[in-house]
Short mmCIF file of C-alpha atoms and ligand atoms in Angstrom, two decimals:
data_model
loop_
_atom_site.label_atom_id
_atom_site.label_comp_id
_atom_site.label_asym_id
_atom_site.label_seq_id
_atom_site.Cartn_x
_atom_site.Cartn_y
_atom_site.Cartn_z
CA MET A 1 19.80 -27.21 16.62
CA THR A 2 22.07 -25.61 18.87
CA ASP A 3 20.33 -24.63 22.29
CA SER A 4 21.51 -24.55 25.72
CA GLN A 5 18.53 -24.79 26.86
CA PHE A 6 19.07 -29.10 26.91
CA SER A 7 22.33 -29.58 27.68
CA GLN A 8 20.83 -32.16 30.54
CA PHE A 9 20.99 -34.29 28.05
CA SER A 10 23.51 -33.14 25.48
CA HIS A 11 25.97 -36.00 26.77
CA SER A 12 22.38 -39.07 25.89
CA GLY A 13 24.71 -39.88 23.10
CA ASN A 14 26.92 -42.27 24.74
CA PHE A 15 23.45 -44.02 26.37
CA ARG A 16 23.49 -47.11 25.04
CA PRO A 17 19.49 -48.77 25.94
CA ALA A 18 19.76 -52.45 25.55
CA THR A 19 18.04 -54.05 22.65
CA GLY A 20 14.04 -54.34 24.17
CA ALA A 21 14.25 -51.99 26.22
CA VAL A 22 10.89 -49.83 26.94
CA TRP A 23 9.63 -46.70 28.12
CA HIS A 24 6.50 -45.48 28.16
CA ALA A 25 4.90 -41.80 28.99
CA ALA A 26 1.57 -39.86 28.77
CA TRP A 27 0.65 -36.49 28.57
CA GLN A 28 -2.30 -34.62 28.35
CA SER A 29 -2.01 -30.41 27.42
CA PRO A 30 -4.33 -28.14 26.58
CA SER A 31 -4.71 -25.06 23.38
CA ASN A 32 -4.35 -21.44 25.19
CA ILE A 33 -5.72 -19.28 23.69
CA ALA A 34 -3.11 -15.76 22.75
CA LEU A 35 -4.54 -12.44 24.50
CA VAL A 36 -1.30 -9.66 23.98
CA LYS A 37 -0.81 -11.94 19.66
CA TYR A 38 2.03 -13.81 18.42
CA TRP A 39 2.81 -12.37 14.81
CA GLY A 40 5.93 -12.66 13.19
CA LYS A 41 8.82 -14.56 13.57
CA ASN A 42 13.09 -15.02 13.39
CA GLU A 43 14.82 -17.51 12.29
CA GLY A 44 14.93 -20.69 14.95
CA GLN A 45 10.82 -20.48 15.33
CA LEU A 46 11.89 -16.94 17.81
CA PRO A 47 8.88 -14.53 18.14
CA ILE A 48 9.24 -10.21 16.88
CA ASN A 49 7.44 -9.64 19.45
CA PRO A 50 6.19 -10.72 23.11
CA SER A 51 2.82 -13.03 23.33
CA LEU A 52 0.62 -13.23 26.43
CA SER A 53 -2.29 -16.40 26.78
CA MET A 54 -4.62 -17.93 28.91
CA THR A 55 -4.72 -21.31 28.98
CA LEU A 56 -7.27 -23.60 28.40
CA SER A 57 -9.03 -26.15 30.14
CA GLN A 58 -11.34 -28.75 27.75
CA ALA A 59 -9.50 -27.88 24.73
CA VAL A 60 -7.21 -30.35 25.38
CA THR A 61 -4.48 -33.19 23.40
CA LYS A 62 -3.61 -36.48 25.62
CA THR A 63 -0.77 -38.33 24.34
CA ARG A 64 0.51 -41.33 24.91
CA LEU A 65 4.35 -43.29 23.60
CA ASP A 66 5.61 -45.78 23.87
CA ALA A 67 9.27 -46.61 23.18
CA PHE A 68 10.89 -49.20 22.40
CA VAL A 69 15.28 -49.83 21.22
CA ASP A 70 15.49 -52.01 18.03
CA GLY A 71 18.65 -51.82 15.77
CA ALA A 72 16.37 -51.22 12.97
CA VAL A 73 14.03 -49.33 13.26
CA HIS A 74 13.84 -45.60 14.80
CA GLY A 75 11.82 -42.52 15.43
CA LEU A 76 7.73 -41.86 14.90
CA VAL A 77 6.77 -45.07 13.82
CA SER A 78 2.80 -44.78 13.92
CA VAL A 79 -0.13 -42.67 15.93
CA ASN A 80 -2.85 -44.05 16.35
CA GLY A 81 -2.15 -47.44 14.58
CA ASP A 82 -2.12 -46.14 11.66
CA PRO A 83 1.97 -46.16 9.97
CA HIS A 84 1.15 -42.76 7.48
CA HIS A 85 -1.12 -40.86 10.12
CA PRO A 86 -1.04 -37.16 8.62
CA PHE A 87 0.19 -35.97 12.12
CA ILE A 88 2.98 -38.31 11.78
CA PRO A 89 5.27 -34.98 9.59
CA LYS A 90 4.97 -32.43 12.59
CA MET A 91 5.28 -34.82 15.23
CA GLN A 92 8.92 -36.42 13.07
CA ARG A 93 9.35 -32.74 12.30
CA LEU A 94 9.43 -31.76 16.15
CA LEU A 95 11.49 -35.01 17.22
CA ASP A 96 14.71 -34.00 13.77
CA LEU A 97 14.78 -30.65 15.59
CA LEU A 98 15.49 -32.28 18.90
CA ALA A 99 17.29 -35.44 18.27
CA GLY A 100 20.52 -33.06 17.64
CA ASP A 101 20.35 -31.98 21.39
CA ILE A 102 19.18 -34.77 22.61
CA PRO A 103 21.19 -37.48 20.60
CA MET A 104 19.17 -40.95 22.91
CA LEU A 105 15.97 -39.78 21.16
CA VAL A 106 17.27 -41.20 18.18
CA LYS A 107 17.83 -44.62 19.46
CA LEU A 108 13.86 -45.18 19.95
CA ALA A 109 11.10 -45.65 18.21
CA ILE A 110 8.07 -44.17 19.17
CA MET A 111 4.55 -45.21 18.64
CA ALA A 112 1.95 -42.59 19.28
CA GLU A 113 -1.72 -42.53 20.86
CA THR A 114 -3.25 -39.21 20.69
CA GLU A 115 -6.52 -37.66 19.98
CA ASN A 116 -8.77 -34.41 20.89
CA THR A 117 -11.23 -33.74 23.62
CA PHE A 118 -12.21 -30.91 21.43
CA PRO A 119 -14.19 -31.95 18.00
CA HIS A 120 -12.43 -32.32 15.08
CA SER A 121 -12.82 -30.04 12.12
CA THR A 122 -13.32 -27.03 14.35
CA GLY A 123 -11.05 -24.43 12.84
CA ILE A 124 -9.75 -25.34 16.50
CA ALA A 125 -5.57 -25.66 15.80
CA SER A 126 -4.84 -28.44 17.85
CA SER A 127 -1.44 -27.82 17.32
CA ALA A 128 -0.71 -26.07 20.76
CA SER A 129 -1.96 -29.03 22.36
CA GLY A 130 -0.70 -30.83 20.18
CA ILE A 131 2.45 -30.33 19.90
CA SER A 132 3.27 -29.40 23.59
CA ALA A 133 1.33 -33.08 24.73
CA PHE A 134 4.54 -34.53 22.54
CA ALA A 135 7.17 -32.18 23.75
CA LEU A 136 6.12 -32.98 27.32
CA CYS A 137 5.84 -36.55 25.98
CA LEU A 138 9.43 -36.95 24.58
CA LEU A 139 11.29 -35.03 27.51
CA ASP A 140 9.92 -36.86 30.02
CA LEU A 141 10.43 -39.84 27.95
CA ALA A 142 14.86 -38.79 28.12
CA ASN A 143 14.25 -37.57 31.73
CA GLN A 144 13.45 -41.30 31.91
CA MET A 145 16.48 -42.59 30.46
CA VAL A 146 18.75 -40.52 32.37
CA ILE A 147 17.78 -38.31 35.19
CA PRO A 148 19.07 -35.31 35.43
CA GLU A 149 20.26 -32.95 37.76
CA ILE A 150 17.15 -30.02 36.37
CA SER A 151 14.58 -28.32 38.76
CA LEU A 152 10.70 -28.90 38.22
CA ARG A 153 11.31 -25.30 37.24
CA ASP A 154 14.22 -25.30 34.36
CA TRP A 155 12.31 -29.01 33.24
CA THR A 156 9.02 -27.37 32.82
CA ARG A 157 11.67 -24.38 30.30
CA MET A 158 13.10 -26.81 28.30
CA VAL A 159 9.68 -28.13 27.88
CA SER A 160 8.37 -25.40 26.60
CA CYS A 161 11.35 -24.47 24.44
CA ALA A 162 10.91 -27.64 22.39
CA ALA A 163 7.60 -26.99 22.25
CA ARG A 164 8.45 -23.98 20.47
CA LEU A 165 10.14 -26.05 18.11
CA GLY A 166 7.52 -27.20 16.52
CA SER A 167 4.24 -24.72 17.02
CA GLY A 168 5.12 -21.54 18.13
CA SER A 169 2.65 -20.82 20.31
CA ALA A 170 2.56 -24.59 21.92
CA CYS A 171 4.81 -22.89 23.99
CA ARG A 172 2.74 -21.04 26.32
CA SER A 173 0.88 -24.70 27.05
CA VAL A 174 3.34 -25.95 29.18
CA TYR A 175 1.55 -23.72 32.32
CA GLY A 176 -1.66 -23.46 33.47
CA GLY A 177 -3.46 -19.73 33.91
CA PHE A 178 -1.77 -17.29 32.32
CA THR A 179 1.98 -16.79 30.16
CA VAL A 180 3.91 -14.91 28.61
CA TRP A 181 7.03 -15.83 25.78
CA GLY A 182 8.50 -13.84 24.07
CA ARG A 183 11.19 -11.15 26.31
CA SER A 184 10.36 -8.09 27.55
CA LEU A 185 12.02 -6.25 30.26
CA LEU A 186 8.39 -6.38 32.80
CA VAL A 187 8.51 -10.30 33.17
CA ALA A 188 11.50 -11.32 35.64
CA GLY A 189 12.89 -14.94 33.02
CA SER A 190 11.45 -13.96 29.91
CA SER A 191 12.59 -15.79 27.11
CA ASP A 192 12.38 -15.50 23.46
CA GLU A 193 13.23 -19.12 23.64
CA TYR A 194 10.39 -20.59 26.36
CA ALA A 195 6.98 -18.92 27.47
CA VAL A 196 7.32 -18.14 31.71
CA ASP A 197 4.30 -18.67 33.29
CA VAL A 198 2.62 -15.36 35.31
CA ASN A 199 0.46 -15.43 37.49
CA ALA A 200 2.29 -14.72 40.66
CA ASP A 201 1.06 -11.28 39.38
CA VAL A 202 -1.91 -12.31 38.13
CA ASN A 203 -5.16 -11.44 40.93
CA PRO A 204 -7.07 -14.98 41.85
CA GLY A 205 -9.99 -13.41 39.81
CA MET A 206 -9.44 -13.48 36.33
CA LEU A 207 -8.20 -17.81 37.05
CA SER A 208 -11.86 -18.09 36.63
CA LEU A 209 -11.77 -16.51 32.78
CA ARG A 210 -14.59 -17.39 30.85
CA ASP A 211 -13.60 -18.52 26.94
CA ALA A 212 -16.73 -19.44 25.07
CA ILE A 213 -15.52 -20.54 21.01
CA LEU A 214 -18.07 -19.37 19.03
CA ILE A 215 -17.94 -21.57 15.70
CA VAL A 216 -18.70 -19.86 12.47
CA SER A 217 -16.03 -21.09 10.14
CA SER A 218 -14.50 -25.68 10.88
CA GLU A 219 -11.76 -24.68 8.78
CA GLN A 220 -8.31 -25.72 9.56
CA LYS A 221 -6.33 -22.09 10.13
CA GLU A 222 -3.24 -23.89 10.56
CA VAL A 223 -2.24 -22.20 6.94
CA ALA A 224 -3.20 -19.09 7.62
CA SER A 225 -0.22 -18.72 10.91
CA THR A 226 2.33 -19.99 8.82
CA LEU A 227 1.87 -17.62 5.85
CA GLY A 228 1.35 -15.03 7.71
CA HIS A 229 4.16 -14.98 10.52
CA ARG A 230 6.64 -15.08 6.23
CA SER A 231 4.26 -12.04 5.60
CA MET A 232 5.31 -9.77 8.43
CA ASP A 233 8.97 -10.53 7.37
CA ARG A 234 8.24 -6.95 5.20
CA HIS A 235 4.88 -5.89 6.43
CA PRO A 236 5.46 -2.70 5.84
CA PHE A 237 3.36 -2.41 9.46
CA ARG A 238 6.30 -4.14 11.66
CA GLN A 239 7.56 -2.04 14.17
CA GLY A 240 4.56 -0.17 14.74
CA ARG A 241 3.22 -3.87 15.74
CA VAL A 242 6.10 -5.18 17.30
CA ILE A 243 6.19 -1.50 19.47
CA GLN A 244 2.09 -1.57 19.47
CA ALA A 245 2.53 -5.15 21.04
CA ASN A 246 5.39 -4.51 24.18
CA SER A 247 2.63 -1.26 25.44
CA ASN A 248 -0.49 -3.69 25.35
CA LEU A 249 1.63 -6.54 27.22
CA GLU A 250 2.13 -4.25 29.36
CA GLU A 251 -1.00 -2.31 29.99
CA ALA A 252 -2.91 -6.18 30.11
CA LEU A 253 -0.46 -7.12 32.71
CA ARG A 254 -1.74 -4.56 34.70
CA ALA A 255 -4.68 -5.55 34.47
CA LEU A 256 -4.23 -8.86 35.46
CA ALA A 257 -2.94 -7.50 38.62
CA ALA A 258 -5.54 -5.28 39.11
CA ASN A 259 -8.88 -7.78 38.46
CA ASP A 260 -9.29 -5.06 36.27
CA PHE A 261 -11.64 -6.90 33.11
CA ASN A 262 -12.57 -4.38 31.13
CA LYS A 263 -9.10 -3.03 30.44
CA LEU A 264 -7.80 -6.20 29.04
CA GLY A 265 -10.34 -7.29 27.89
CA ASP A 266 -10.70 -3.62 25.62
CA ILE A 267 -6.18 -5.15 24.74
CA ALA A 268 -7.79 -8.12 23.83
CA GLU A 269 -10.50 -6.48 20.88
CA ASN A 270 -7.62 -4.32 20.34
CA GLU A 271 -4.93 -7.29 19.92
CA ALA A 272 -7.34 -9.19 17.34
CA LEU A 273 -8.55 -6.86 15.14
CA SER A 274 -4.76 -5.35 14.90
CA LEU A 275 -3.68 -9.60 13.97
CA HIS A 276 -6.33 -9.14 11.21
CA ALA A 277 -6.01 -5.42 10.13
CA LEU A 278 -2.19 -6.94 9.70
CA LEU A 279 -3.11 -9.93 7.15
CA MET A 280 -5.48 -7.49 4.71
CA SER A 281 -2.85 -5.13 5.15
CA ALA A 282 0.10 -7.11 4.10
CA ASN A 283 0.90 -8.27 0.42
CA PRO A 284 -0.96 -10.09 -0.65
CA GLY A 285 -3.93 -9.89 1.46
CA VAL A 286 -5.74 -12.60 2.98
CA ILE A 287 -9.38 -11.74 4.43
CA LEU A 288 -10.45 -14.79 6.93
CA LEU A 289 -13.12 -12.68 8.62
CA LYS A 290 -16.42 -13.76 7.25
CA PRO A 291 -20.08 -12.10 7.63
CA ALA A 292 -21.22 -14.16 10.71
CA THR A 293 -17.37 -12.77 12.04
CA LEU A 294 -18.59 -9.52 11.95
CA GLU A 295 -21.92 -9.88 12.93
CA ILE A 296 -20.99 -11.49 16.16
CA ILE A 297 -18.53 -8.62 16.92
CA THR A 298 -21.43 -6.09 16.81
CA ARG A 299 -23.35 -8.04 18.27
CA VAL A 300 -21.04 -8.41 20.83
CA ARG A 301 -20.56 -4.60 20.95
CA ALA A 302 -23.98 -3.30 21.09
CA LYS A 303 -24.93 -6.55 24.10
CA ARG A 304 -22.15 -4.36 25.93
CA LYS A 305 -22.98 -1.36 26.17
CA SER A 306 -26.08 -2.93 27.46
CA GLY A 307 -23.69 -3.58 31.05
CA LEU A 308 -22.64 -7.17 30.03
CA PRO A 309 -19.35 -7.52 30.59
CA LEU A 310 -18.74 -9.53 27.71
CA PHE A 311 -14.84 -8.73 25.35
CA PHE A 312 -14.38 -10.78 22.22
CA THR A 313 -10.63 -12.19 20.25
CA LEU A 314 -9.42 -13.01 17.50
CA ASP A 315 -7.50 -16.15 16.08
CA ALA A 316 -5.91 -16.36 12.30
CA GLY A 317 -9.38 -17.09 11.41
CA ALA A 318 -13.16 -16.83 11.30
CA ASN A 319 -14.40 -17.83 14.71
CA VAL A 320 -14.74 -15.88 17.36
CA HIS A 321 -13.56 -16.15 21.45
CA LEU A 322 -15.89 -15.05 23.84
CA LEU A 323 -14.11 -13.64 26.92
CA TYR A 324 -16.77 -13.29 30.65
CA PRO A 325 -15.69 -13.40 33.96
CA HIS A 326 -17.77 -16.13 35.65
CA GLU A 327 -19.69 -14.50 37.74
CA ALA A 328 -21.19 -13.49 34.52
CA ALA A 329 -21.81 -16.86 33.40
CA PHE A 330 -25.87 -17.41 33.03
CA ALA A 331 -26.29 -14.10 31.21
CA VAL A 332 -23.10 -14.75 28.49
CA GLU A 333 -24.50 -18.11 27.75
CA SER A 334 -28.31 -17.10 27.50
CA PHE A 335 -26.59 -14.24 25.41
CA ILE A 336 -25.26 -16.69 23.47
CA LEU A 337 -27.93 -19.08 23.56
CA GLU A 338 -30.16 -16.66 22.44
CA GLU A 339 -29.00 -14.30 19.46
CA LEU A 340 -25.74 -15.20 18.57
CA ALA A 341 -25.59 -19.45 18.28
CA ALA A 342 -27.74 -18.71 14.97
CA CYS A 343 -24.81 -17.42 14.11
CA CYS A 344 -22.45 -20.74 14.16
CA GLU A 345 -21.93 -23.15 11.68
CA GLY A 346 -24.60 -26.06 13.00
CA GLY A 347 -24.96 -23.55 15.92
CA ARG A 348 -21.78 -24.65 17.50
CA VAL A 349 -19.81 -23.46 20.62
CA ILE A 350 -17.40 -24.48 22.54
CA TYR A 351 -16.98 -23.62 26.64
CA ASP A 352 -13.76 -23.49 28.28
CA HIS A 353 -12.29 -21.49 30.98
CA CYS A 354 -8.93 -20.68 32.59
CA GLY A 355 -7.34 -23.95 33.15
CA THR A 356 -4.09 -25.75 35.12
CA GLY A 357 -1.92 -26.98 32.64
CA PRO A 358 -1.23 -30.31 32.02
CA VAL A 359 -1.62 -32.71 33.52
CA ARG A 360 0.88 -36.17 33.40
CA PHE A 361 -0.19 -40.08 33.22
CA PRO A 362 1.35 -42.23 35.14
CA GLY A 363 3.49 -44.51 32.82
CA ARG A 364 2.03 -48.54 31.63
CA ASN A 365 6.03 -49.54 33.79
CA GLU A 366 3.94 -47.08 36.94
CA ASN A 367 1.07 -48.83 36.48
CA GLN A 368 2.23 -52.42 36.59
CA ALA A 369 4.39 -51.37 40.47
CA GLY A 370 1.43 -49.75 42.17
O1 LIG B 1 1.72 -21.47 16.71
P1 LIG B 1 1.39 -20.33 15.31
O2 LIG B 1 2.55 -20.79 14.40
O3 LIG B 1 0.53 -21.58 15.02
O4 LIG B 1 0.75 -19.57 15.22
C1 LIG B 1 0.07 -19.07 16.18
C2 LIG B 1 -0.35 -17.41 16.10
C3 LIG B 1 -1.39 -17.15 16.87
O5 LIG B 1 -3.05 -17.76 17.10
C4 LIG B 1 -2.42 -15.89 15.39
C5 LIG B 1 -1.40 -16.34 17.45
C6 LIG B 1 -1.28 -16.50 18.86
O6 LIG B 1 -0.30 -15.95 19.17
O7 LIG B 1 -1.50 -17.96 19.01
#
């Protein structure tokens, strides 16, 4: 990878750490839910259309890295003490992709401890939170070693760029509130290489939006999204999809600025159904919706007619995200308990809301110093 985003670290190959030197970095990073979906990519994990997401608060990954220099060992040595942990290939892949631009990372042996606050096997992909937490820790280590002259804004963009290489949607998790990834004339500073936050143009009322995640199926969705992105390469509706996403982004940004929840909800539903329509009309077609997903959607739409402000969105899976304003929480959550929880696997619902973004924890050295 030759990405100018990392130029601050490109001379770090000259960095000669002493054997036995140790660094620590620890970050908590959230998941996010896309309101305008990223679906389809070009070479280099660059999106074919801009996407818009809301960062979550409760669904987070906490990761801590201990990095040391031991001439003989390089790379990710273990995750949670296990040298064969199933997360290692994906994390090591990101480390390898970054090594060309941040050469000092190659000199490190890294042990990671990581945990998700959301339960395993709920079907909520952990890659956005997990990969963004890992990218934050890696760039934090790089910072500690080289101390670049860089603003927090540029550093965060660099982290977003790194996270994107590991998992596209992860690049949106490095900010709180609402985030856009992908170049759009509507968003100053936007880029295909990293996400930017658009909170300055969001009505504060939108920052308390709720998201209840209805677990219809706990099957993992990662394979579906990898195959799905690929299926867009030759999809007959590709061109139309790019036009649709750009137009939905424009309307969604307007709705966020105007605190127009109904408009935003309309777009979220249109995007969710379009995503699954694209999956179904790909070749081969993929059906990820389950009967319970459709049952929930039908009930949500019927309930909305009676005046309850709630809308749904979907990821590449069967689970349903319900979006509603914080003022309607009591009424919506009663409806979920009384009518929708029965459609969920084991009655499982995860209540989340718009969050404030990643949090850094003091490294071990800083703790000792304090
Ligand atoms: O980041 P990936 O490769 O898991 O793709 C995410 C795709 C969707 O979740 C379906 C949409 C999105 O923008 O998050």
